[in-house]
Amino acid sequence: MAIRDNNEFKLALRDIAAHAPKLPNPYDRVRCSEWARKLASLPDDNLESSKIRNEYIQFLRIQVRNNFLHGPFMSPPPEGNTLCSLAENLGNLMAQQFTILFLRHPRNQKFPPYSDTFHEAFRQNVSSEKY
């Protein structure tokens, strides 16, 4: 299992190395190399850490092949020898974005205000059709 994970990681790393020079933004190329170096330096001695490492490298691979970086790869990799899971990292990023929405809409208001109009128009359209 660990050998398969390591081979998958190496294959993704080679793919990133082939496509990273084609990134249009030089800052993205630097971030990509920082993340690839960080992920390559992580220990792969247990199944959980190699799984986390492969999640990140596959996500980076998808983004590099599409010529843009976003999400956790927009900032430098964290210090230390451990990373939280990719799902947790993406959830934290989404939570940071949603706090802006929640500050704009107090809890006592309907969220979003245009949904009532849509549902009423949909209801009228459905009730007018004959089946």
PDB file of N, CA and C in Angstrom, residues 52-130:
ATOM      1  N   ILE A  52      -2.624  12.043   3.283  1.00  0.00           N
ATOM      2  CA  ILE A  52      -2.752  13.506   3.280  1.00  0.00           C
ATOM      3  C   ILE A  52      -1.834  14.112   2.226  1.00  0.00           C
ATOM      4  N   ARG A  53      -0.617  13.606   2.154  1.00  0.00           N
ATOM      5  CA  ARG A  53       0.356  14.107   1.185  1.00  0.00           C
ATOM      6  C   ARG A  53      -0.150  13.889  -0.240  1.00  0.00           C
ATOM      7  N   ASN A  54      -0.731  12.731  -0.514  1.00  0.00           N
ATOM      8  CA  ASN A  54      -1.246  12.451  -1.852  1.00  0.00           C
ATOM      9  C   ASN A  54      -2.474  13.292  -2.185  1.00  0.00           C
ATOM     10  N   GLU A  55      -3.311  13.582  -1.185  1.00  0.00           N
ATOM     11  CA  GLU A  55      -4.465  14.455  -1.436  1.00  0.00           C
ATOM     12  C   GLU A  55      -4.004  15.829  -1.908  1.00  0.00           C
ATOM     13  N   TYR A  56      -3.041  16.394  -1.202  1.00  0.00           N
ATOM     14  CA  TYR A  56      -2.533  17.715  -1.568  1.00  0.00           C
ATOM     15  C   TYR A  56      -1.860  17.699  -2.936  1.00  0.00           C
ATOM     16  N   ILE A  57      -1.032  16.683  -3.194  1.00  0.00           N
ATOM     17  CA  ILE A  57      -0.289  16.667  -4.457  1.00  0.00           C
ATOM     18  C   ILE A  57      -1.230  16.469  -5.642  1.00  0.00           C
ATOM     19  N   GLN A  58      -2.285  15.680  -5.472  1.00  0.00           N
ATOM     20  CA  GLN A  58      -3.235  15.485  -6.568  1.00  0.00           C
ATOM     21  C   GLN A  58      -4.040  16.762  -6.828  1.00  0.00           C
ATOM     22  N   PHE A  59      -4.386  17.471  -5.764  1.00  0.00           N
ATOM     23  CA  PHE A  59      -5.111  18.735  -5.913  1.00  0.00           C
ATOM     24  C   PHE A  59      -4.214  19.776  -6.586  1.00  0.00           C
ATOM     25  N   LEU A  60      -2.952  19.813  -6.200  1.00  0.00           N
ATOM     26  CA  LEU A  60      -1.997  20.722  -6.844  1.00  0.00           C
ATOM     27  C   LEU A  60      -1.803  20.332  -8.304  1.00  0.00           C
ATOM     28  N   ARG A  61      -1.743  19.070  -8.577  1.00  0.00           N
ATOM     29  CA  ARG A  61      -1.570  18.582  -9.952  1.00  0.00           C
ATOM     30  C   ARG A  61      -2.722  19.038 -10.844  1.00  0.00           C
ATOM     31  N   ILE A  62      -3.939  18.923 -10.359  1.00  0.00           N
ATOM     32  CA  ILE A  62      -5.108  19.360 -11.130  1.00  0.00           C
ATOM     33  C   ILE A  62      -5.019  20.849 -11.438  1.00  0.00           C
ATOM     34  N   GLN A  63      -4.642  21.628 -10.440  1.00  0.00           N
ATOM     35  CA  GLN A  63      -4.584  23.073 -10.628  1.00  0.00           C
ATOM     36  C   GLN A  63      -3.465  23.472 -11.581  1.00  0.00           C
ATOM     37  N   VAL A  64      -2.315  22.837 -11.466  1.00  0.00           N
ATOM     38  CA  VAL A  64      -1.189  23.177 -12.340  1.00  0.00           C
ATOM     39  C   VAL A  64      -1.518  22.811 -13.785  1.00  0.00           C
ATOM     40  N   ARG A  65      -2.174  21.691 -13.989  1.00  0.00           N
ATOM     41  CA  ARG A  65      -2.537  21.296 -15.350  1.00  0.00           C
ATOM     42  C   ARG A  65      -3.571  22.243 -15.955  1.00  0.00           C
ATOM     43  N   ASN A  66      -4.342  22.937 -15.110  1.00  0.00           N
ATOM     44  CA  ASN A  66      -5.316  23.927 -15.587  1.00  0.00           C
ATOM     45  C   ASN A  66      -4.756  25.344 -15.582  1.00  0.00           C
ATOM     46  N   ASN A  67      -3.474  25.490 -15.303  1.00  0.00           N
ATOM     47  CA  ASN A  67      -2.735  26.762 -15.385  1.00  0.00           C
ATOM     48  C   ASN A  67      -3.191  27.835 -14.416  1.00  0.00           C
ATOM     49  N   PHE A  68      -3.655  27.456 -13.246  1.00  0.00           N
ATOM     50  CA  PHE A  68      -3.916  28.443 -12.201  1.00  0.00           C
ATOM     51  C   PHE A  68      -3.908  27.753 -10.850  1.00  0.00           C
ATOM     52  N   LEU A  69      -3.587  28.538  -9.820  1.00  0.00           N
ATOM     53  CA  LEU A  69      -3.583  28.045  -8.448  1.00  0.00           C
ATOM     54  C   LEU A  69      -4.642  28.782  -7.654  1.00  0.00           C
ATOM     55  N   HIS A  70      -5.279  28.080  -6.737  1.00  0.00           N
ATOM     56  CA  HIS A  70      -6.229  28.712  -5.827  1.00  0.00           C
ATOM     57  C   HIS A  70      -6.298  27.889  -4.560  1.00  0.00           C
ATOM     58  N   GLY A  71      -7.106  28.332  -3.623  1.00  0.00           N
ATOM     59  CA  GLY A  71      -7.263  27.601  -2.366  1.00  0.00           C
ATOM     60  C   GLY A  71      -6.020  27.666  -1.501  1.00  0.00           C
ATOM     61  N   PRO A  72      -5.621  26.543  -0.936  1.00  0.00           N
ATOM     62  CA  PRO A  72      -4.488  26.566  -0.007  1.00  0.00           C
ATOM     63  C   PRO A  72      -3.169  26.901  -0.691  1.00  0.00           C
ATOM     64  N   PHE A  73      -3.096  26.774  -2.000  1.00  0.00           N
ATOM     65  CA  PHE A  73      -1.841  26.997  -2.710  1.00  0.00           C
ATOM     66  C   PHE A  73      -1.597  28.464  -3.048  1.00  0.00           C
ATOM     67  N   MET A  74      -2.497  29.342  -2.650  1.00  0.00           N
ATOM     68  CA  MET A  74      -2.289  30.774  -2.864  1.00  0.00           C
ATOM     69  C   MET A  74      -1.353  31.378  -1.829  1.00  0.00           C
ATOM     70  N   SER A  75      -1.142  30.685  -0.742  1.00  0.00           N
ATOM     71  CA  SER A  75      -0.234  31.171   0.300  1.00  0.00           C
ATOM     72  C   SER A  75       0.874  30.140   0.488  1.00  0.00           C
ATOM     73  N   PRO A  76       1.970  30.540   1.119  1.00  0.00           N
ATOM     74  CA  PRO A  76       3.065  29.585   1.329  1.00  0.00           C
ATOM     75  C   PRO A  76       2.624  28.425   2.211  1.00  0.00           C
ATOM     76  N   PRO A  77       3.273  27.290   2.076  1.00  0.00           N
ATOM     77  CA  PRO A  77       2.911  26.143   2.918  1.00  0.00           C
ATOM     78  C   PRO A  77       3.237  26.416   4.380  1.00  0.00           C
ATOM     79  N   PRO A  78       2.498  25.810   5.291  1.00  0.00           N
ATOM     80  CA  PRO A  78       2.752  26.047   6.717  1.00  0.00           C
ATOM     81  C   PRO A  78       4.072  25.419   7.161  1.00  0.00           C
ATOM     82  N   GLU A  79       4.608  25.955   8.234  1.00  0.00           N
ATOM     83  CA  GLU A  79       5.849  25.422   8.797  1.00  0.00           C
ATOM     84  C   GLU A  79       5.566  24.111   9.512  1.00  0.00           C
ATOM     85  N   GLY A  80       6.587  23.321   9.703  1.00  0.00           N
ATOM     86  CA  GLY A  80       6.442  22.075  10.451  1.00  0.00           C
ATOM     87  C   GLY A  80       6.361  20.865   9.545  1.00  0.00           C
ATOM     88  N   ASN A  81       6.290  19.704  10.173  1.00  0.00           N
ATOM     89  CA  ASN A  81       6.288  18.448   9.430  1.00  0.00           C
ATOM     90  C   ASN A  81       4.917  17.825   9.270  1.00  0.00           C
ATOM     91  N   THR A  82       3.862  18.533   9.636  1.00  0.00           N
ATOM     92  CA  THR A  82       2.523  17.969   9.504  1.00  0.00           C
ATOM     93  C   THR A  82       1.607  18.957   8.792  1.00  0.00           C
ATOM     94  N   LEU A  83       0.636  18.415   8.106  1.00  0.00           N
ATOM     95  CA  LEU A  83      -0.421  19.200   7.469  1.00  0.00           C
ATOM     96  C   LEU A  83      -1.757  18.638   7.923  1.00  0.00           C
ATOM     97  N   CYS A  84      -2.747  19.517   8.048  1.00  0.00           N
ATOM     98  CA  CYS A  84      -4.093  19.008   8.313  1.00  0.00           C
ATOM     99  C   CYS A  84      -4.628  18.424   7.006  1.00  0.00           C
ATOM    100  N   SER A  85      -5.685  17.672   7.082  1.00  0.00           N
ATOM    101  CA  SER A  85      -6.221  17.050   5.868  1.00  0.00           C
ATOM    102  C   SER A  85      -6.688  18.133   4.894  1.00  0.00           C
ATOM    103  N   LEU A  86      -6.719  17.779   3.634  1.00  0.00           N
ATOM    104  CA  LEU A  86      -7.123  18.734   2.606  1.00  0.00           C
ATOM    105  C   LEU A  86      -8.564  19.181   2.811  1.00  0.00           C
ATOM    106  N   ALA A  87      -9.432  18.262   3.201  1.00  0.00           N
ATOM    107  CA  ALA A  87     -10.836  18.617   3.437  1.00  0.00           C
ATOM    108  C   ALA A  87     -10.957  19.638   4.565  1.00  0.00           C
ATOM    109  N   GLU A  88     -10.194  19.454   5.625  1.00  0.00           N
ATOM    110  CA  GLU A  88     -10.220  20.402   6.740  1.00  0.00           C
ATOM    111  C   GLU A  88      -9.683  21.759   6.310  1.00  0.00           C
ATOM    112  N   ASN A  89      -8.624  21.764   5.526  1.00  0.00           N
ATOM    113  CA  ASN A  89      -8.034  23.009   5.050  1.00  0.00           C
ATOM    114  C   ASN A  89      -9.015  23.762   4.153  1.00  0.00           C
ATOM    115  N   LEU A  90      -9.656  23.064   3.230  1.00  0.00           N
ATOM    116  CA  LEU A  90     -10.625  23.714   2.348  1.00  0.00           C
ATOM    117  C   LEU A  90     -11.848  24.193   3.123  1.00  0.00           C
ATOM    118  N   GLY A  91     -12.261  23.432   4.124  1.00  0.00           N
ATOM    119  CA  GLY A  91     -13.373  23.858   4.976  1.00  0.00           C
ATOM    120  C   GLY A  91     -13.050  25.130   5.734  1.00  0.00           C
ATOM    121  N   ASN A  92     -11.828  25.234   6.235  1.00  0.00           N
ATOM    122  CA  ASN A  92     -11.409  26.452   6.933  1.00  0.00           C
ATOM    123  C   ASN A  92     -11.387  27.647   5.991  1.00  0.00           C
ATOM    124  N   LEU A  93     -10.924  27.442   4.762  1.00  0.00           N
ATOM    125  CA  LEU A  93     -10.917  28.537   3.788  1.00  0.00           C
ATOM    126  C   LEU A  93     -12.336  28.992   3.454  1.00  0.00           C
ATOM    127  N   MET A  94     -13.252  28.035   3.309  1.00  0.00           N
ATOM    128  CA  MET A  94     -14.645  28.396   3.031  1.00  0.00           C
ATOM    129  C   MET A  94     -15.266  29.122   4.212  1.00  0.00           C
ATOM    130  N   ALA A  95     -14.952  28.694   5.420  1.00  0.00           N
ATOM    131  CA  ALA A  95     -15.499  29.349   6.609  1.00  0.00           C
ATOM    132  C   ALA A  95     -15.023  30.791   6.700  1.00  0.00           C
ATOM    133  N   GLN A  96     -13.788  31.044   6.309  1.00  0.00           N
ATOM    134  CA  GLN A  96     -13.282  32.418   6.313  1.00  0.00           C
ATOM    135  C   GLN A  96     -14.042  33.273   5.309  1.00  0.00           C
ATOM    136  N   GLN A  97     -14.385  32.712   4.162  1.00  0.00           N
ATOM    137  CA  GLN A  97     -15.128  33.459   3.155  1.00  0.00           C
ATOM    138  C   GLN A  97     -16.572  33.701   3.586  1.00  0.00           C
ATOM    139  N   PHE A  98     -17.185  32.729   4.262  1.00  0.00           N
ATOM    140  CA  PHE A  98     -18.582  32.860   4.657  1.00  0.00           C
ATOM    141  C   PHE A  98     -18.786  33.827   5.811  1.00  0.00           C
ATOM    142  N   THR A  99     -17.762  34.097   6.596  1.00  0.00           N
ATOM    143  CA  THR A  99     -17.935  35.060   7.687  1.00  0.00           C
ATOM    144  C   THR A  99     -18.281  36.431   7.142  1.00  0.00           C
ATOM    145  N   ILE A 100     -17.802  36.747   5.969  1.00  0.00           N
ATOM    146  CA  ILE A 100     -18.139  38.030   5.346  1.00  0.00           C
ATOM    147  C   ILE A 100     -19.636  38.084   5.067  1.00  0.00           C
ATOM    148  N   LEU A 101     -20.204  36.997   4.562  1.00  0.00           N
ATOM    149  CA  LEU A 101     -21.639  36.963   4.277  1.00  0.00           C
ATOM    150  C   LEU A 101     -22.468  37.062   5.548  1.00  0.00           C
ATOM    151  N   PHE A 102     -22.064  36.351   6.589  1.00  0.00           N
ATOM    152  CA  PHE A 102     -22.837  36.358   7.822  1.00  0.00           C
ATOM    153  C   PHE A 102     -22.784  37.715   8.522  1.00  0.00           C
ATOM    154  N   LEU A 103     -21.713  38.455   8.353  1.00  0.00           N
ATOM    155  CA  LEU A 103     -21.645  39.786   8.946  1.00  0.00           C
ATOM    156  C   LEU A 103     -22.580  40.751   8.229  1.00  0.00           C
ATOM    157  N   ARG A 104     -22.813  40.536   6.958  1.00  0.00           N
ATOM    158  CA  ARG A 104     -23.690  41.420   6.191  1.00  0.00           C
ATOM    159  C   ARG A 104     -25.168  41.115   6.418  1.00  0.00           C
ATOM    160  N   HIS A 105     -25.500  39.889   6.781  1.00  0.00           N
ATOM    161  CA  HIS A 105     -26.891  39.480   6.949  1.00  0.00           C
ATOM    162  C   HIS A 105     -27.122  39.033   8.386  1.00  0.00           C
ATOM    163  N   PRO A 106     -27.773  39.874   9.194  1.00  0.00           N
ATOM    164  CA  PRO A 106     -28.076  39.455  10.565  1.00  0.00           C
ATOM    165  C   PRO A 106     -28.998  38.242  10.569  1.00  0.00           C
ATOM    166  N   ARG A 107     -28.975  37.500  11.641  1.00  0.00           N
ATOM    167  CA  ARG A 107     -29.730  36.246  11.716  1.00  0.00           C
ATOM    168  C   ARG A 107     -31.245  36.462  11.741  1.00  0.00           C
ATOM    169  N   ASN A 108     -31.715  37.646  12.095  1.00  0.00           N
ATOM    170  CA  ASN A 108     -33.158  37.844  12.162  1.00  0.00           C
ATOM    171  C   ASN A 108     -33.763  38.177  10.796  1.00  0.00           C
ATOM    172  N   GLN A 109     -32.954  38.347   9.774  1.00  0.00           N
ATOM    173  CA  GLN A 109     -33.471  38.592   8.437  1.00  0.00           C
ATOM    174  C   GLN A 109     -33.523  37.285   7.664  1.00  0.00           C
ATOM    175  N   LYS A 110     -34.371  37.268   6.628  1.00  0.00           N
ATOM    176  CA  LYS A 110     -34.404  36.100   5.760  1.00  0.00           C
ATOM    177  C   LYS A 110     -33.139  36.085   4.911  1.00  0.00           C
ATOM    178  N   PHE A 111     -32.634  34.899   4.667  1.00  0.00           N
ATOM    179  CA  PHE A 111     -31.397  34.781   3.903  1.00  0.00           C
ATOM    180  C   PHE A 111     -31.603  33.790   2.790  1.00  0.00           C
ATOM    181  N   PRO A 112     -31.550  34.104   1.580  1.00  0.00           N
ATOM    182  CA  PRO A 112     -31.486  35.392   0.919  1.00  0.00           C
ATOM    183  C   PRO A 112     -32.885  35.970   0.708  1.00  0.00           C
ATOM    184  N   PRO A 113     -33.033  37.279   0.589  1.00  0.00           N
ATOM    185  CA  PRO A 113     -34.353  37.893   0.518  1.00  0.00           C
ATOM    186  C   PRO A 113     -35.092  37.631  -0.792  1.00  0.00           C
ATOM    187  N   TYR A 114     -34.419  37.247  -1.853  1.00  0.00           N
ATOM    188  CA  TYR A 114     -35.077  37.059  -3.138  1.00  0.00           C
ATOM    189  C   TYR A 114     -35.672  35.668  -3.305  1.00  0.00           C
ATOM    190  N   SER A 115     -35.486  34.771  -2.366  1.00  0.00           N
ATOM    191  CA  SER A 115     -35.964  33.396  -2.525  1.00  0.00           C
ATOM    192  C   SER A 115     -37.490  33.321  -2.490  1.00  0.00           C
ATOM    193  N   ASP A 116     -38.164  34.169  -1.708  1.00  0.00           N
ATOM    194  CA  ASP A 116     -39.623  34.138  -1.643  1.00  0.00           C
ATOM    195  C   ASP A 116     -40.234  34.480  -2.998  1.00  0.00           C
ATOM    196  N   THR A 117     -39.686  35.458  -3.684  1.00  0.00           N
ATOM    197  CA  THR A 117     -40.191  35.853  -4.986  1.00  0.00           C
ATOM    198  C   THR A 117     -40.019  34.721  -5.988  1.00  0.00           C
ATOM    199  N   PHE A 118     -38.884  34.072  -5.960  1.00  0.00           N
ATOM    200  CA  PHE A 118     -38.626  32.970  -6.877  1.00  0.00           C
ATOM    201  C   PHE A 118     -39.595  31.824  -6.630  1.00  0.00           C
ATOM    202  N   HIS A 119     -39.783  31.462  -5.371  1.00  0.00           N
ATOM    203  CA  HIS A 119     -40.660  30.344  -5.062  1.00  0.00           C
ATOM    204  C   HIS A 119     -42.107  30.649  -5.446  1.00  0.00           C
ATOM    205  N   GLU A 120     -42.556  31.871  -5.251  1.00  0.00           N
ATOM    206  CA  GLU A 120     -43.927  32.239  -5.616  1.00  0.00           C
ATOM    207  C   GLU A 120     -44.107  32.180  -7.132  1.00  0.00           C
ATOM    208  N   ALA A 121     -43.140  32.693  -7.880  1.00  0.00           N
ATOM    209  CA  ALA A 121     -43.230  32.645  -9.339  1.00  0.00           C
ATOM    210  C   ALA A 121     -43.186  31.203  -9.831  1.00  0.00           C
ATOM    211  N   PHE A 122     -42.380  30.382  -9.215  1.00  0.00           N
ATOM    212  CA  PHE A 122     -42.293  28.968  -9.588  1.00  0.00           C
ATOM    213  C   PHE A 122     -43.607  28.254  -9.288  1.00  0.00           C
ATOM    214  N   ARG A 123     -44.190  28.551  -8.125  1.00  0.00           N
ATOM    215  CA  ARG A 123     -45.451  27.928  -7.734  1.00  0.00           C
ATOM    216  C   ARG A 123     -46.564  28.306  -8.717  1.00  0.00           C
ATOM    217  N   GLN A 124     -46.636  29.569  -9.117  1.00  0.00           N
ATOM    218  CA  GLN A 124     -47.659  29.999 -10.060  1.00  0.00           C
ATOM    219  C   GLN A 124     -47.469  29.327 -11.415  1.00  0.00           C
ATOM    220  N   ASN A 125     -46.235  29.188 -11.841  1.00  0.00           N
ATOM    221  CA  ASN A 125     -45.947  28.560 -13.125  1.00  0.00           C
ATOM    222  C   ASN A 125     -46.333  27.087 -13.103  1.00  0.00           C
ATOM    223  N   VAL A 126     -46.027  26.394 -12.038  1.00  0.00           N
ATOM    224  CA  VAL A 126     -46.342  24.972 -11.936  1.00  0.00           C
ATOM    225  C   VAL A 126     -47.840  24.758 -11.831  1.00  0.00           C
ATOM    226  N   SER A 127     -48.545  25.617 -11.069  1.00  0.00           N
ATOM    227  CA  SER A 127     -49.990  25.432 -10.903  1.00  0.00           C
ATOM    228  C   SER A 127     -50.751  25.761 -12.183  1.00  0.00           C
ATOM    229  N   SER A 128     -50.200  26.592 -13.059  1.00  0.00           N
ATOM    230  CA  SER A 128     -50.891  26.942 -14.295  1.00  0.00           C
ATOM    231  C   SER A 128     -50.729  25.869 -15.365  1.00  0.00           C
ATOM    232  N   GLU A 129     -49.731  25.005 -15.243  1.00  0.00           N
ATOM    233  CA  GLU A 129     -49.537  23.939 -16.225  1.00  0.00           C
ATOM    234  C   GLU A 129     -50.519  22.806 -15.964  1.00  0.00           C
ATOM    235  N   LYS A 130     -50.999  22.205 -17.034  1.00  0.00           N
ATOM    236  CA  LYS A 130     -51.925  21.078 -16.915  1.00  0.00           C
ATOM    237  C   LYS A 130     -51.182  19.810 -17.295  1.00  0.00           C
TER     238      LYS A 130
END
